[in-house]
PDB file of C-alpha atoms and ligand atoms in Angstrom:
ATOM      1  CA  MET N   1     -47.487 -15.820   0.685  1.00 37.00           C
ATOM      2  CA  LYS N   2     -44.585 -18.153   0.272  1.00 41.00           C
ATOM      3  CA  ARG N   3     -44.026 -17.011  -3.286  1.00 44.00           C
ATOM      4  CA  ARG N   4     -44.100 -13.350  -2.238  1.00 43.00           C
ATOM      5  CA  ALA N   5     -41.482 -13.958   0.429  1.00 41.00           C
ATOM      6  CA  MET N   6     -39.325 -15.592  -2.219  1.00 40.00           C
ATOM      7  CA  ALA N   7     -39.782 -12.652  -4.573  1.00 40.00           C
ATOM      8  CA  VAL N   8     -38.790 -10.234  -1.827  1.00 40.00           C
ATOM      9  CA  GLY N   9     -35.773 -12.423  -1.079  1.00 40.00           C
ATOM     10  CA  LEU N  10     -34.746 -12.366  -4.715  1.00 39.00           C
ATOM     11  CA  LEU N  11     -35.164  -8.601  -4.843  1.00 39.00           C
ATOM     12  CA  ILE N  12     -32.972  -8.130  -1.781  1.00 39.00           C
ATOM     13  CA  GLY N  13     -30.421 -10.506  -3.296  1.00 38.00           C
ATOM     14  CA  ALA N  14     -30.390  -8.461  -6.487  1.00 37.00           C
ATOM     15  CA  LEU N  15     -29.940  -5.225  -4.560  1.00 37.00           C
ATOM     16  CA  VAL N  16     -27.046  -6.696  -2.609  1.00 37.00           C
ATOM     17  CA  LEU N  17     -25.430  -7.795  -5.874  1.00 35.00           C
ATOM     18  CA  VAL N  18     -25.858  -4.327  -7.388  1.00 35.00           C
ATOM     19  CA  ALA N  19     -24.391  -2.729  -4.273  1.00 35.00           C
ATOM     20  CA  CYS N  20     -21.417  -5.092  -4.225  1.00 35.00           C
ATOM     21  CA  GLY N  21     -20.805  -4.564  -7.917  1.00 32.00           C
ATOM     22  CA  ARG N  22     -20.622  -0.838  -7.448  1.00 33.00           C
ATOM     23  CA  GLU N  23     -18.411  -1.004  -4.401  1.00 33.00           C
ATOM     24  CA  SER N  24     -15.853  -3.421  -5.758  1.00 33.00           C
ATOM     25  CA  THR N  25     -14.808  -1.210  -8.652  1.00 32.00           C
ATOM     26  CA  PRO N  26     -11.538  -2.378 -10.247  1.00 33.00           C
ATOM     27  CA  GLY N  27      -8.565  -1.780  -8.042  1.00 32.00           C
ATOM     28  CA  GLY N  28     -10.640  -1.674  -4.891  1.00 35.00           C
ATOM     29  CA  THR N  29     -12.252   1.224  -3.161  1.00 41.00           C
ATOM     30  CA  SER N  30     -12.232   2.720   0.262  1.00 55.00           C
ATOM     31  CA  ALA N  31     -15.988   3.338   0.154  1.00 62.00           C
ATOM     32  CA  ARG N  32     -16.602   0.539   2.651  1.00 78.00           C
ATOM     33  CA  VAL N  33     -14.125   1.764   5.269  1.00 87.00           C
ATOM     34  CA  PRO N  34     -15.733   3.801   8.061  1.00 86.00           C
ATOM     35  CA  VAL N  35     -14.283   7.258   8.611  1.00 89.00           C
ATOM     36  CA  PRO N  36     -12.249   7.090  11.854  1.00 94.00           C
ATOM     37  CA  SER N  37     -13.222   9.346  14.760  1.00 95.00           C
ATOM     38  CA  VAL N  38     -10.811  12.200  15.375  1.00 97.00           C
ATOM     39  CA  ALA N  39      -9.020  12.008  18.747  1.00 98.00           C
ATOM     40  CA  GLN N  40      -9.242  15.120  20.916  1.00 98.00           C
ATOM     41  CA  HIS N  41      -6.554  16.810  23.046  1.00 97.00           C
ATOM     42  CA  VAL N  42      -3.730  14.621  21.716  1.00 98.00           C
ATOM     43  CA  THR N  43      -0.218  15.261  22.980  1.00 97.00           C
ATOM     44  CA  VAL N  44       2.973  13.494  21.917  1.00 98.00           C
ATOM     45  CA  ALA N  45       5.543  14.772  24.383  1.00 98.00           C
ATOM     46  CA  GLY N  46       9.025  15.108  22.940  1.00 98.00           C
ATOM     47  CA  SER N  47       8.034  14.680  19.269  1.00 98.00           C
ATOM     48  CA  PRO N  48       9.425  17.405  17.015  1.00 98.00           C
ATOM     49  CA  THR N  49       7.403  16.056  14.077  1.00 98.00           C
ATOM     50  CA  PHE N  50       4.139  16.229  16.019  1.00 98.00           C
ATOM     51  CA  ALA N  51       4.998  19.765  17.161  1.00 98.00           C
ATOM     52  CA  ARG N  52       5.528  20.727  13.509  1.00 98.00           C
ATOM     53  CA  MET N  53       2.170  19.227  12.448  1.00 98.00           C
ATOM     54  CA  THR N  54       0.356  20.944  15.302  1.00 98.00           C
ATOM     55  CA  GLN N  55       1.846  24.298  14.453  1.00 98.00           C
ATOM     56  CA  ARG N  56       0.979  23.884  10.796  1.00 98.00           C
ATOM     57  CA  GLY N  57      -2.511  22.581  11.591  1.00 97.00           C
ATOM     58  CA  THR N  58      -2.253  19.883   8.925  1.00 97.00           C
ATOM     59  CA  VAL N  59      -0.456  16.605   8.322  1.00 98.00           C
ATOM     60  CA  ILE N  60       1.691  16.044   5.240  1.00 98.00           C
ATOM     61  CA  VAL N  61       1.618  12.358   4.356  1.00 98.00           C
ATOM     62  CA  GLY N  62       3.869  10.765   1.762  1.00 98.00           C
ATOM     63  CA  VAL N  63       2.060   8.249  -0.464  1.00 98.00           C
ATOM     64  CA  LYS N  64       1.969   6.647  -3.920  1.00 98.00           C
ATOM     65  CA  ASN N  65      -0.827   7.514  -6.351  1.00 98.00           C
ATOM     66  CA  ASP N  66      -0.598   4.646  -8.833  1.00 98.00           C
ATOM     67  CA  GLN N  67      -0.965   1.454  -6.760  1.00 98.00           C
ATOM     68  CA  PRO N  68      -4.636   0.388  -7.010  1.00 97.00           C
ATOM     69  CA  GLY N  69      -6.047  -1.165  -3.867  1.00 96.00           C
ATOM     70  CA  MET N  70      -3.119   0.146  -1.840  1.00 98.00           C
ATOM     71  CA  SER N  71      -2.303   3.787  -2.465  1.00 98.00           C
ATOM     72  CA  TYR N  72      -4.199   5.149  -5.415  1.00 97.00           C
ATOM     73  CA  LEU N  73      -5.589   8.456  -6.648  1.00 96.00           C
ATOM     74  CA  ASN N  74      -8.884   7.473  -8.242  1.00 95.00           C
ATOM     75  CA  PRO N  75      -9.084   9.535 -11.454  1.00 95.00           C
ATOM     76  CA  ILE N  76     -12.881   9.442 -11.489  1.00 94.00           C
ATOM     77  CA  THR N  77     -13.531  10.612  -7.932  1.00 93.00           C
ATOM     78  CA  ASN N  78     -10.196  12.442  -7.633  1.00 94.00           C
ATOM     79  CA  THR N  79      -9.766  11.007  -4.122  1.00 95.00           C
ATOM     80  CA  TYR N  80      -7.123   8.774  -2.641  1.00 96.00           C
ATOM     81  CA  GLU N  81      -8.134   5.234  -1.784  1.00 96.00           C
ATOM     82  CA  GLY N  82      -6.653   1.898  -0.743  1.00 97.00           C
ATOM     83  CA  PHE N  83      -5.280   0.016   2.221  1.00 97.00           C
ATOM     84  CA  ASP N  84      -2.207   2.224   2.770  1.00 98.00           C
ATOM     85  CA  ILE N  85      -4.308   5.374   2.413  1.00 97.00           C
ATOM     86  CA  GLU N  86      -6.744   4.189   5.085  1.00 97.00           C
ATOM     87  CA  ILE N  87      -3.839   3.435   7.440  1.00 98.00           C
ATOM     88  CA  ALA N  88      -2.507   6.953   6.788  1.00 98.00           C
ATOM     89  CA  ARG N  89      -5.962   8.436   7.505  1.00 97.00           C
ATOM     90  CA  LEU N  90      -6.355   6.423  10.694  1.00 98.00           C
ATOM     91  CA  ILE N  91      -2.993   7.660  11.995  1.00 98.00           C
ATOM     92  CA  ALA N  92      -3.907  11.277  11.219  1.00 98.00           C
ATOM     93  CA  ALA N  93      -7.260  10.903  12.990  1.00 97.00           C
ATOM     94  CA  LYS N  94      -5.727   9.379  16.097  1.00 98.00           C
ATOM     95  CA  LEU N  95      -3.124  12.158  16.171  1.00 98.00           C
ATOM     96  CA  GLY N  96      -6.024  14.622  16.280  1.00 98.00           C
ATOM     97  CA  PHE N  97      -6.209  15.688  12.621  1.00 98.00           C
ATOM     98  CA  ASP N  98      -9.430  15.311  10.661  1.00 96.00           C
ATOM     99  CA  PRO N  99      -8.467  12.950   7.815  1.00 95.00           C
ATOM    100  CA  GLN N 100     -11.041  14.518   5.506  1.00 94.00           C
ATOM    101  CA  THR N 101      -9.802  18.085   5.772  1.00 95.00           C
ATOM    102  CA  LYS N 102      -6.389  18.151   7.451  1.00 97.00           C
ATOM    103  CA  ILE N 103      -4.257  15.802   5.334  1.00 97.00           C
ATOM    104  CA  THR N 104      -2.083  17.002   2.480  1.00 97.00           C
ATOM    105  CA  TYR N 105      -0.967  14.062   0.322  1.00 97.00           C
ATOM    106  CA  LYS N 106       2.448  14.252  -1.276  1.00 98.00           C
ATOM    107  CA  VAL N 107       3.366  11.702  -3.906  1.00 98.00           C
ATOM    108  CA  VAL N 108       6.843  10.330  -3.295  1.00 98.00           C
ATOM    109  CA  PRO N 109       8.184   7.443  -5.405  1.00 98.00           C
ATOM    110  CA  THR N 110      10.094   4.491  -3.973  1.00 98.00           C
ATOM    111  CA  ALA N 111      13.605   5.868  -4.515  1.00 98.00           C
ATOM    112  CA  ALA N 112      12.870   9.270  -2.937  1.00 98.00           C
ATOM    113  CA  ARG N 113      11.227   8.183   0.322  1.00 98.00           C
ATOM    114  CA  GLU N 114      14.134   8.301   2.746  1.00 98.00           C
ATOM    115  CA  GLN N 115      15.243  11.717   1.503  1.00 98.00           C
ATOM    116  CA  ALA N 116      11.700  13.148   1.709  1.00 98.00           C
ATOM    117  CA  ILE N 117      11.537  12.067   5.359  1.00 98.00           C
ATOM    118  CA  ILE N 118      15.051  13.287   6.173  1.00 98.00           C
ATOM    119  CA  ASN N 119      14.397  16.670   4.536  1.00 98.00           C
ATOM    120  CA  GLY N 120      11.149  17.121   6.461  1.00 97.00           C
ATOM    121  CA  GLN N 121       9.081  17.352   3.259  1.00 98.00           C
ATOM    122  CA  ILE N 122       6.607  14.875   4.753  1.00 98.00           C
ATOM    123  CA  ASP N 123       5.622  14.075   8.351  1.00 98.00           C
ATOM    124  CA  TYR N 124       5.205  10.368   7.743  1.00 98.00           C
ATOM    125  CA  TYR N 125       5.046   7.944   4.818  1.00 98.00           C
ATOM    126  CA  VAL N 126       2.569   5.147   4.183  1.00 98.00           C
ATOM    127  CA  GLY N 127       3.009   3.296   0.891  1.00 98.00           C
ATOM    128  CA  SER N 128       4.182  -0.308   0.578  1.00 98.00           C
ATOM    129  CA  TYR N 129       7.333   0.647   2.479  1.00 98.00           C
ATOM    130  CA  THR N 130       9.322  -2.423   3.529  1.00 98.00           C
ATOM    131  CA  ILE N 131      10.971  -2.231   6.949  1.00 98.00           C
ATOM    132  CA  ASN N 132      14.630  -3.204   6.681  1.00 97.00           C
ATOM    133  CA  ASP N 133      17.922  -2.532   8.455  1.00 98.00           C
ATOM    134  CA  GLY N 134      19.441  -0.463   5.653  1.00 98.00           C
ATOM    135  CA  ARG N 135      16.534   1.990   5.652  1.00 98.00           C
ATOM    136  CA  LYS N 136      16.451   2.016   9.465  1.00 98.00           C
ATOM    137  CA  LYS N 137      19.861   3.685   9.422  1.00 98.00           C
ATOM    138  CA  GLN N 138      18.311   6.756   7.801  1.00 98.00           C
ATOM    139  CA  ILE N 139      14.707   6.829   9.010  1.00 98.00           C
ATOM    140  CA  ALA N 140      12.498   5.073  11.570  1.00 98.00           C
ATOM    141  CA  PHE N 141       9.607   2.668  11.092  1.00 98.00           C
ATOM    142  CA  ALA N 142       6.444   2.063  13.077  1.00 98.00           C
ATOM    143  CA  GLY N 143       4.721  -1.229  12.408  1.00 98.00           C
ATOM    144  CA  PRO N 144       4.596  -3.568  10.619  1.00 98.00           C
ATOM    145  CA  TYR N 145       0.931  -3.146   9.745  1.00 98.00           C
ATOM    146  CA  PHE N 146       0.955  -5.594   6.792  1.00 98.00           C
ATOM    147  CA  ILE N 147       3.137  -8.371   5.349  1.00 97.00           C
ATOM    148  CA  ALA N 148       3.401  -8.605   1.558  1.00 97.00           C
ATOM    149  CA  GLY N 149       5.680 -10.804  -0.548  1.00 97.00           C
ATOM    150  CA  GLN N 150       7.452 -10.342  -3.882  1.00 98.00           C
ATOM    151  CA  ALA N 151       5.752 -11.866  -6.929  1.00 98.00           C
ATOM    152  CA  LEU N 152       5.575 -11.425 -10.714  1.00 98.00           C
ATOM    153  CA  LEU N 153       3.069  -9.765 -13.046  1.00 98.00           C
ATOM    154  CA  VAL N 154       2.949 -11.047 -16.634  1.00 98.00           C
ATOM    155  CA  ASN N 155       0.687 -10.878 -19.659  1.00 98.00           C
ATOM    156  CA  ALA N 156      -2.349 -13.151 -19.382  1.00 98.00           C
ATOM    157  CA  ASP N 157      -1.118 -15.400 -22.225  1.00 97.00           C
ATOM    158  CA  GLU N 158       2.405 -15.791 -20.784  1.00 98.00           C
ATOM    159  CA  LYS N 159       3.323 -19.436 -20.221  1.00 97.00           C
ATOM    160  CA  SER N 160       7.094 -19.600 -19.718  1.00 98.00           C
ATOM    161  CA  ILE N 161       7.318 -17.300 -16.671  1.00 98.00           C
ATOM    162  CA  THR N 162       6.020 -19.055 -13.587  1.00 97.00           C
ATOM    163  CA  GLY N 163       8.390 -18.011 -10.801  1.00 97.00           C
ATOM    164  CA  PRO N 164      11.694 -16.275  -9.984  1.00 98.00           C
ATOM    165  CA  ASP N 165      13.792 -19.125 -11.412  1.00 97.00           C
ATOM    166  CA  THR N 166      12.179 -18.789 -14.855  1.00 98.00           C
ATOM    167  CA  LEU N 167      13.351 -15.212 -15.492  1.00 98.00           C
ATOM    168  CA  GLN N 168      16.773 -15.862 -17.107  1.00 98.00           C
ATOM    169  CA  GLY N 169      17.020 -13.881 -20.342  1.00 98.00           C
ATOM    170  CA  LYS N 170      13.639 -12.203 -19.742  1.00 98.00           C
ATOM    171  CA  ARG N 171      13.160  -8.444 -19.559  1.00 98.00           C
ATOM    172  CA  VAL N 172      12.083  -7.738 -16.002  1.00 98.00           C
ATOM    173  CA  CYS N 173      10.855  -4.330 -14.877  1.00 98.00           C
ATOM    174  CA  SER N 174      10.789  -2.861 -11.373  1.00 98.00           C
ATOM    175  CA  ALA N 175      11.123   0.436  -9.522  1.00 98.00           C
ATOM    176  CA  THR N 176      14.373   2.200  -8.712  1.00 98.00           C
ATOM    177  CA  GLY N 177      15.378   1.860  -5.070  1.00 98.00           C
ATOM    178  CA  SER N 178      12.982  -1.002  -4.291  1.00 98.00           C
ATOM    179  CA  THR N 179      13.723  -4.189  -2.404  1.00 98.00           C
ATOM    180  CA  SER N 180      12.238  -5.947  -5.445  1.00 98.00           C
ATOM    181  CA  ILE N 181      14.826  -4.704  -7.944  1.00 98.00           C
ATOM    182  CA  ARG N 182      17.615  -5.326  -5.438  1.00 98.00           C
ATOM    183  CA  LEU N 183      16.632  -8.977  -5.153  1.00 98.00           C
ATOM    184  CA  VAL N 184      16.620  -9.431  -8.940  1.00 98.00           C
ATOM    185  CA  ARG N 185      20.154  -7.979  -9.037  1.00 98.00           C
ATOM    186  CA  GLU N 186      21.551  -9.795  -6.025  1.00 98.00           C
ATOM    187  CA  GLN N 187      20.196 -13.173  -7.058  1.00 98.00           C
ATOM    188  CA  ARG N 188      21.018 -12.524 -10.737  1.00 98.00           C
ATOM    189  CA  LEU N 189      17.557 -13.648 -11.778  1.00 98.00           C
ATOM    190  CA  THR N 190      18.118 -12.017 -15.180  1.00 98.00           C
ATOM    191  CA  ASP N 191      20.592  -9.623 -16.778  1.00 97.00           C
ATOM    192  CA  LYS N 192      17.844  -7.681 -18.556  1.00 98.00           C
ATOM    193  CA  ILE N 193      16.608  -5.384 -15.825  1.00 98.00           C
ATOM    194  CA  VAL N 194      14.435  -2.442 -16.841  1.00 98.00           C
ATOM    195  CA  GLU N 195      14.074   0.284 -14.255  1.00 98.00           C
ATOM    196  CA  PHE N 196      11.502   3.056 -13.773  1.00 98.00           C
ATOM    197  CA  GLN N 197      10.461   5.365 -10.940  1.00 98.00           C
ATOM    198  CA  THR N 198       7.016   3.753 -10.620  1.00 98.00           C
ATOM    199  CA  TYR N 199       5.420   0.346 -11.068  1.00 98.00           C
ATOM    200  CA  SER N 200       2.645   1.768 -13.262  1.00 98.00           C
ATOM    201  CA  GLN N 201       5.322   2.720 -15.823  1.00 98.00           C
ATOM    202  CA  CYS N 202       6.482  -0.905 -15.724  1.00 98.00           C
ATOM    203  CA  VAL N 203       2.908  -2.117 -16.245  1.00 98.00           C
ATOM    204  CA  ASP N 204       2.568   0.136 -19.312  1.00 98.00           C
ATOM    205  CA  GLN N 205       5.769  -1.420 -20.682  1.00 98.00           C
ATOM    206  CA  LEU N 206       4.421  -4.907 -20.015  1.00 98.00           C
ATOM    207  CA  LEU N 207       1.146  -4.199 -21.816  1.00 98.00           C
ATOM    208  CA  ALA N 208       3.099  -2.715 -24.733  1.00 98.00           C
ATOM    209  CA  GLY N 209       5.263  -5.847 -25.004  1.00 98.00           C
ATOM    210  CA  GLN N 210       8.454  -3.965 -24.081  1.00 98.00           C
ATOM    211  CA  VAL N 211       9.143  -6.100 -20.995  1.00 98.00           C
ATOM    212  CA  ASP N 212       8.225  -9.676 -20.101  1.00 98.00           C
ATOM    213  CA  ALA N 213       7.457  -9.292 -16.394  1.00 98.00           C
ATOM    214  CA  VAL N 214       7.024  -6.728 -13.657  1.00 98.00           C
ATOM    215  CA  THR N 215       8.243  -7.662 -10.214  1.00 98.00           C
ATOM    216  CA  THR N 216       7.331  -6.196  -6.860  1.00 98.00           C
ATOM    217  CA  ASP N 217       5.050  -7.017  -3.911  1.00 98.00           C
ATOM    218  CA  ASP N 218       2.029  -9.224  -4.560  1.00 97.00           C
ATOM    219  CA  ALA N 219      -0.261  -6.673  -2.883  1.00 96.00           C
ATOM    220  CA  ILE N 220       0.668  -4.101  -5.534  1.00 98.00           C
ATOM    221  CA  LEU N 221       0.646  -6.485  -8.509  1.00 98.00           C
ATOM    222  CA  LYS N 222      -2.772  -7.905  -7.610  1.00 97.00           C
ATOM    223  CA  GLY N 223      -4.185  -4.376  -7.864  1.00 97.00           C
ATOM    224  CA  TYR N 224      -2.942  -4.000 -11.452  1.00 98.00           C
ATOM    225  CA  ALA N 225      -4.190  -7.484 -12.373  1.00 97.00           C
ATOM    226  CA  ALA N 226      -7.634  -6.671 -10.895  1.00 96.00           C
ATOM    227  CA  GLN N 227      -7.805  -3.495 -12.989  1.00 96.00           C
ATOM    228  CA  ASP N 228      -7.073  -5.371 -16.231  1.00 97.00           C
ATOM    229  CA  SER N 229      -7.656  -9.080 -15.637  1.00 96.00           C
ATOM    230  CA  GLN N 230      -8.141  -9.645 -19.357  1.00 97.00           C
ATOM    231  CA  HIS N 231      -4.508  -8.849 -20.068  1.00 98.00           C
ATOM    232  CA  LEU N 232      -2.594  -9.321 -16.827  1.00 98.00           C
ATOM    233  CA  LYS N 233      -2.021 -12.046 -14.236  1.00 98.00           C
ATOM    234  CA  VAL N 234       0.081 -12.507 -11.103  1.00 98.00           C
ATOM    235  CA  VAL N 235       2.315 -15.610 -11.014  1.00 97.00           C
ATOM    236  CA  GLY N 236       4.851 -17.176  -8.675  1.00 91.00           C
ATOM    237  CA  HIS N 237       4.225 -17.733  -5.006  1.00 90.00           C
ATOM    238  CA  PRO N 238       5.401 -14.746  -3.005  1.00 95.00           C
ATOM    239  CA  PHE N 239       9.144 -15.400  -2.719  1.00 96.00           C
ATOM    240  CA  THR N 240      10.086 -12.819  -0.062  1.00 97.00           C
ATOM    241  CA  GLN N 241       8.547 -11.321   3.056  1.00 97.00           C
ATOM    242  CA  GLU N 242       7.941  -7.571   2.909  1.00 98.00           C
ATOM    243  CA  PRO N 243       6.765  -6.179   6.247  1.00 98.00           C
ATOM    244  CA  TYR N 244       5.223  -2.743   5.625  1.00 98.00           C
ATOM    245  CA  GLY N 245       6.031   0.060   8.043  1.00 98.00           C
ATOM    246  CA  VAL N 246       5.117   3.704   8.509  1.00 99.00           C
ATOM    247  CA  GLY N 247       8.191   5.763   7.638  1.00 98.00           C
ATOM    248  CA  LEU N 248       9.074   8.418  10.250  1.00 98.00           C
ATOM    249  CA  PRO N 249      11.958  10.780  10.996  1.00 98.00           C
ATOM    250  CA  HIS N 250      14.865   8.850  12.458  1.00 97.00           C
ATOM    251  CA  ALA N 251      15.176  10.421  15.879  1.00 93.00           C
ATOM    252  CA  ASP N 252      11.488  10.835  16.649  1.00 98.00           C
ATOM    253  CA  ASP N 253      11.076   7.977  19.133  1.00 98.00           C
ATOM    254  CA  ALA N 254       8.016   9.582  20.724  1.00 98.00           C
ATOM    255  CA  LEU N 255       6.061   9.659  17.465  1.00 98.00           C
ATOM    256  CA  ARG N 256       7.181   6.119  16.599  1.00 98.00           C
ATOM    257  CA  ALA N 257       5.851   4.871  19.951  1.00 98.00           C
ATOM    258  CA  LYS N 258       2.582   6.767  19.427  1.00 98.00           C
ATOM    259  CA  VAL N 259       2.042   5.399  15.902  1.00 98.00           C
ATOM    260  CA  ASN N 260       2.792   1.895  17.172  1.00 98.00           C
ATOM    261  CA  ASP N 261       0.137   2.428  19.870  1.00 98.00           C
ATOM    262  CA  ILE N 262      -2.343   3.519  17.174  1.00 98.00           C
ATOM    263  CA  LEU N 263      -1.583   0.445  15.034  1.00 98.00           C
ATOM    264  CA  GLU N 264      -1.858  -1.886  18.036  1.00 98.00           C
ATOM    265  CA  THR N 265      -5.210  -0.457  19.037  1.00 98.00           C
ATOM    266  CA  ALA N 266      -6.477  -0.769  15.456  1.00 98.00           C
ATOM    267  CA  ALA N 267      -5.399  -4.413  15.399  1.00 98.00           C
ATOM    268  CA  ALA N 268      -7.109  -5.155  18.714  1.00 97.00           C
ATOM    269  CA  ASP N 269     -10.413  -3.300  18.206  1.00 96.00           C
ATOM    270  CA  GLY N 270     -11.198  -4.576  14.717  1.00 95.00           C
ATOM    271  CA  THR N 271     -10.360  -1.354  12.832  1.00 96.00           C
ATOM    272  CA  TRP N 272      -7.473  -3.025  10.950  1.00 97.00           C
ATOM    273  CA  LYS N 273      -9.823  -5.764   9.797  1.00 95.00           C
ATOM    274  CA  GLN N 274     -12.413  -3.231   8.614  1.00 94.00           C
ATOM    275  CA  ILE N 275      -9.717  -1.436   6.620  1.00 96.00           C
ATOM    276  CA  TYR N 276      -8.444  -4.689   5.116  1.00 95.00           C
ATOM    277  CA  ASP N 277     -11.895  -5.970   4.197  1.00 93.00           C
ATOM    278  CA  GLY N 278     -12.894  -2.604   2.750  1.00 92.00           C
ATOM    279  CA  THR N 279      -9.858  -2.300   0.482  1.00 94.00           C
ATOM    280  CA  LEU N 280      -7.870  -5.457  -0.258  1.00 93.00           C
ATOM    281  CA  GLY N 281     -10.031  -8.238   1.059  1.00 86.00           C
ATOM    282  CA  THR N 282     -13.561  -9.420   0.965  1.00 74.00           C
ATOM    283  CA  PRO N 283     -15.830  -9.136   3.995  1.00 69.00           C
ATOM    284  CA  GLY N 284     -15.380 -12.143   6.216  1.00 72.00           C
ATOM    285  CA  SER N 285     -11.844 -12.892   5.028  1.00 78.00           C
ATOM    286  CA  SER N 286      -9.526 -14.559   7.513  1.00 86.00           C
ATOM    287  CA  ALA N 287      -6.735 -11.944   7.315  1.00 91.00           C
ATOM    288  CA  THR N 288      -5.160 -10.896  10.607  1.00 94.00           C
ATOM    289  CA  PRO N 289      -2.821  -7.994  11.382  1.00 97.00           C
ATOM    290  CA  PRO N 290       0.864  -8.693  12.091  1.00 97.00           C
ATOM    291  CA  ALA N 291       2.276  -7.931  15.543  1.00 97.00           C
ATOM    292  CA  VAL N 292       3.904  -4.521  15.891  1.00 97.00           C
ATOM    293  CA  GLU N 293       7.664  -4.749  16.450  1.00 96.00           C
ATOM    294  CA  ARG N 294       9.006  -2.078  18.763  1.00 96.00           C
ATOM    295  CA  TYR N 295      12.750  -1.527  18.606  1.00 91.00           C
TER     296      TYR N 295
HETATM  297  N1  LIG O 301       7.957  -3.043  -0.557  1.00 63.82           N
HETATM  298  C1  LIG O 301       9.026  -2.846  -1.495  1.00 63.82           C
HETATM  299  C2  LIG O 301       9.929  -1.695  -1.086  1.00 63.82           C
HETATM  300  O1  LIG O 301       9.639  -0.997  -0.133  1.00 63.82           O
HETATM  301  C3  LIG O 301       8.529  -2.665  -2.909  1.00 63.82           C
HETATM  302  C4  LIG O 301       7.345  -1.738  -3.029  1.00 63.82           C
HETATM  303  C5  LIG O 301       7.717  -0.284  -3.171  1.00 63.82           C
HETATM  304  O2  LIG O 301       8.657   0.046  -3.896  1.00 63.82           O
HETATM  305  O3  LIG O 301       7.020   0.548  -2.582  1.00 63.82           O
HETATM  306  O4  LIG O 301      10.949  -1.495  -1.689  1.00 63.82           O
END
């Protein structure tokens, strides 16, 4: 009897292991995040952006497609997945749009985000978008919903690069228009800056030996390292604070207040934690959402 119970226990253990193995595919997956319920009869009085979405019947969300774990188009399933994507889906659902059928994803790289929002090409943007005063002059932010920090990605056998003060003379790659590349310039961390539109292009350069390091937020770099841990590693303690916000049209205060309400509710009712655990974290992690800053 005792032995049978043990065998059953082992079998269950093995099944759990198999299940976990499948779910934690490299780069993370959204498979463990519950689909949010779609709010009914939503109104956002005085929001031109919400009026536009309602008239169109769909939401156009600006995202990245090459940041595993965060904002990633999985080439095998051909679906978007990651922490940012789940935040984007939650917002759509709570604005009354079914995230499975009523979202159109538009890929917008770092340097083109403000203009895409200003031109009305997207309704809102979710994709490792740091809230800062310069950007706030052109667009508005709800949030923050996450705090990342700048770090470095190097080849697994790299020994001389350990932090921002070890980059002198090294070829460092980052994305045009990012807070990451600005910091490298302003602090003159190196004079060999290599610039691309996307971080995945930088990672390709790193793997090919064309650059020595890629720098951006740790949340993004950890996704690349998880996808290819044999060749890549993240080094350096995060050396900045990057509060992520939802990018919105500048004058749309009503929608900003509504999205902040959605983020606050998600933080309070455990939805944020489910999203975090299902994408970036591991179940039972101690991560907590940052407080929303209304301005
Ligand atoms: N969070 C930083 C930024 O918004 C770097 C990541 C990115 O480019 O999306 O500039």
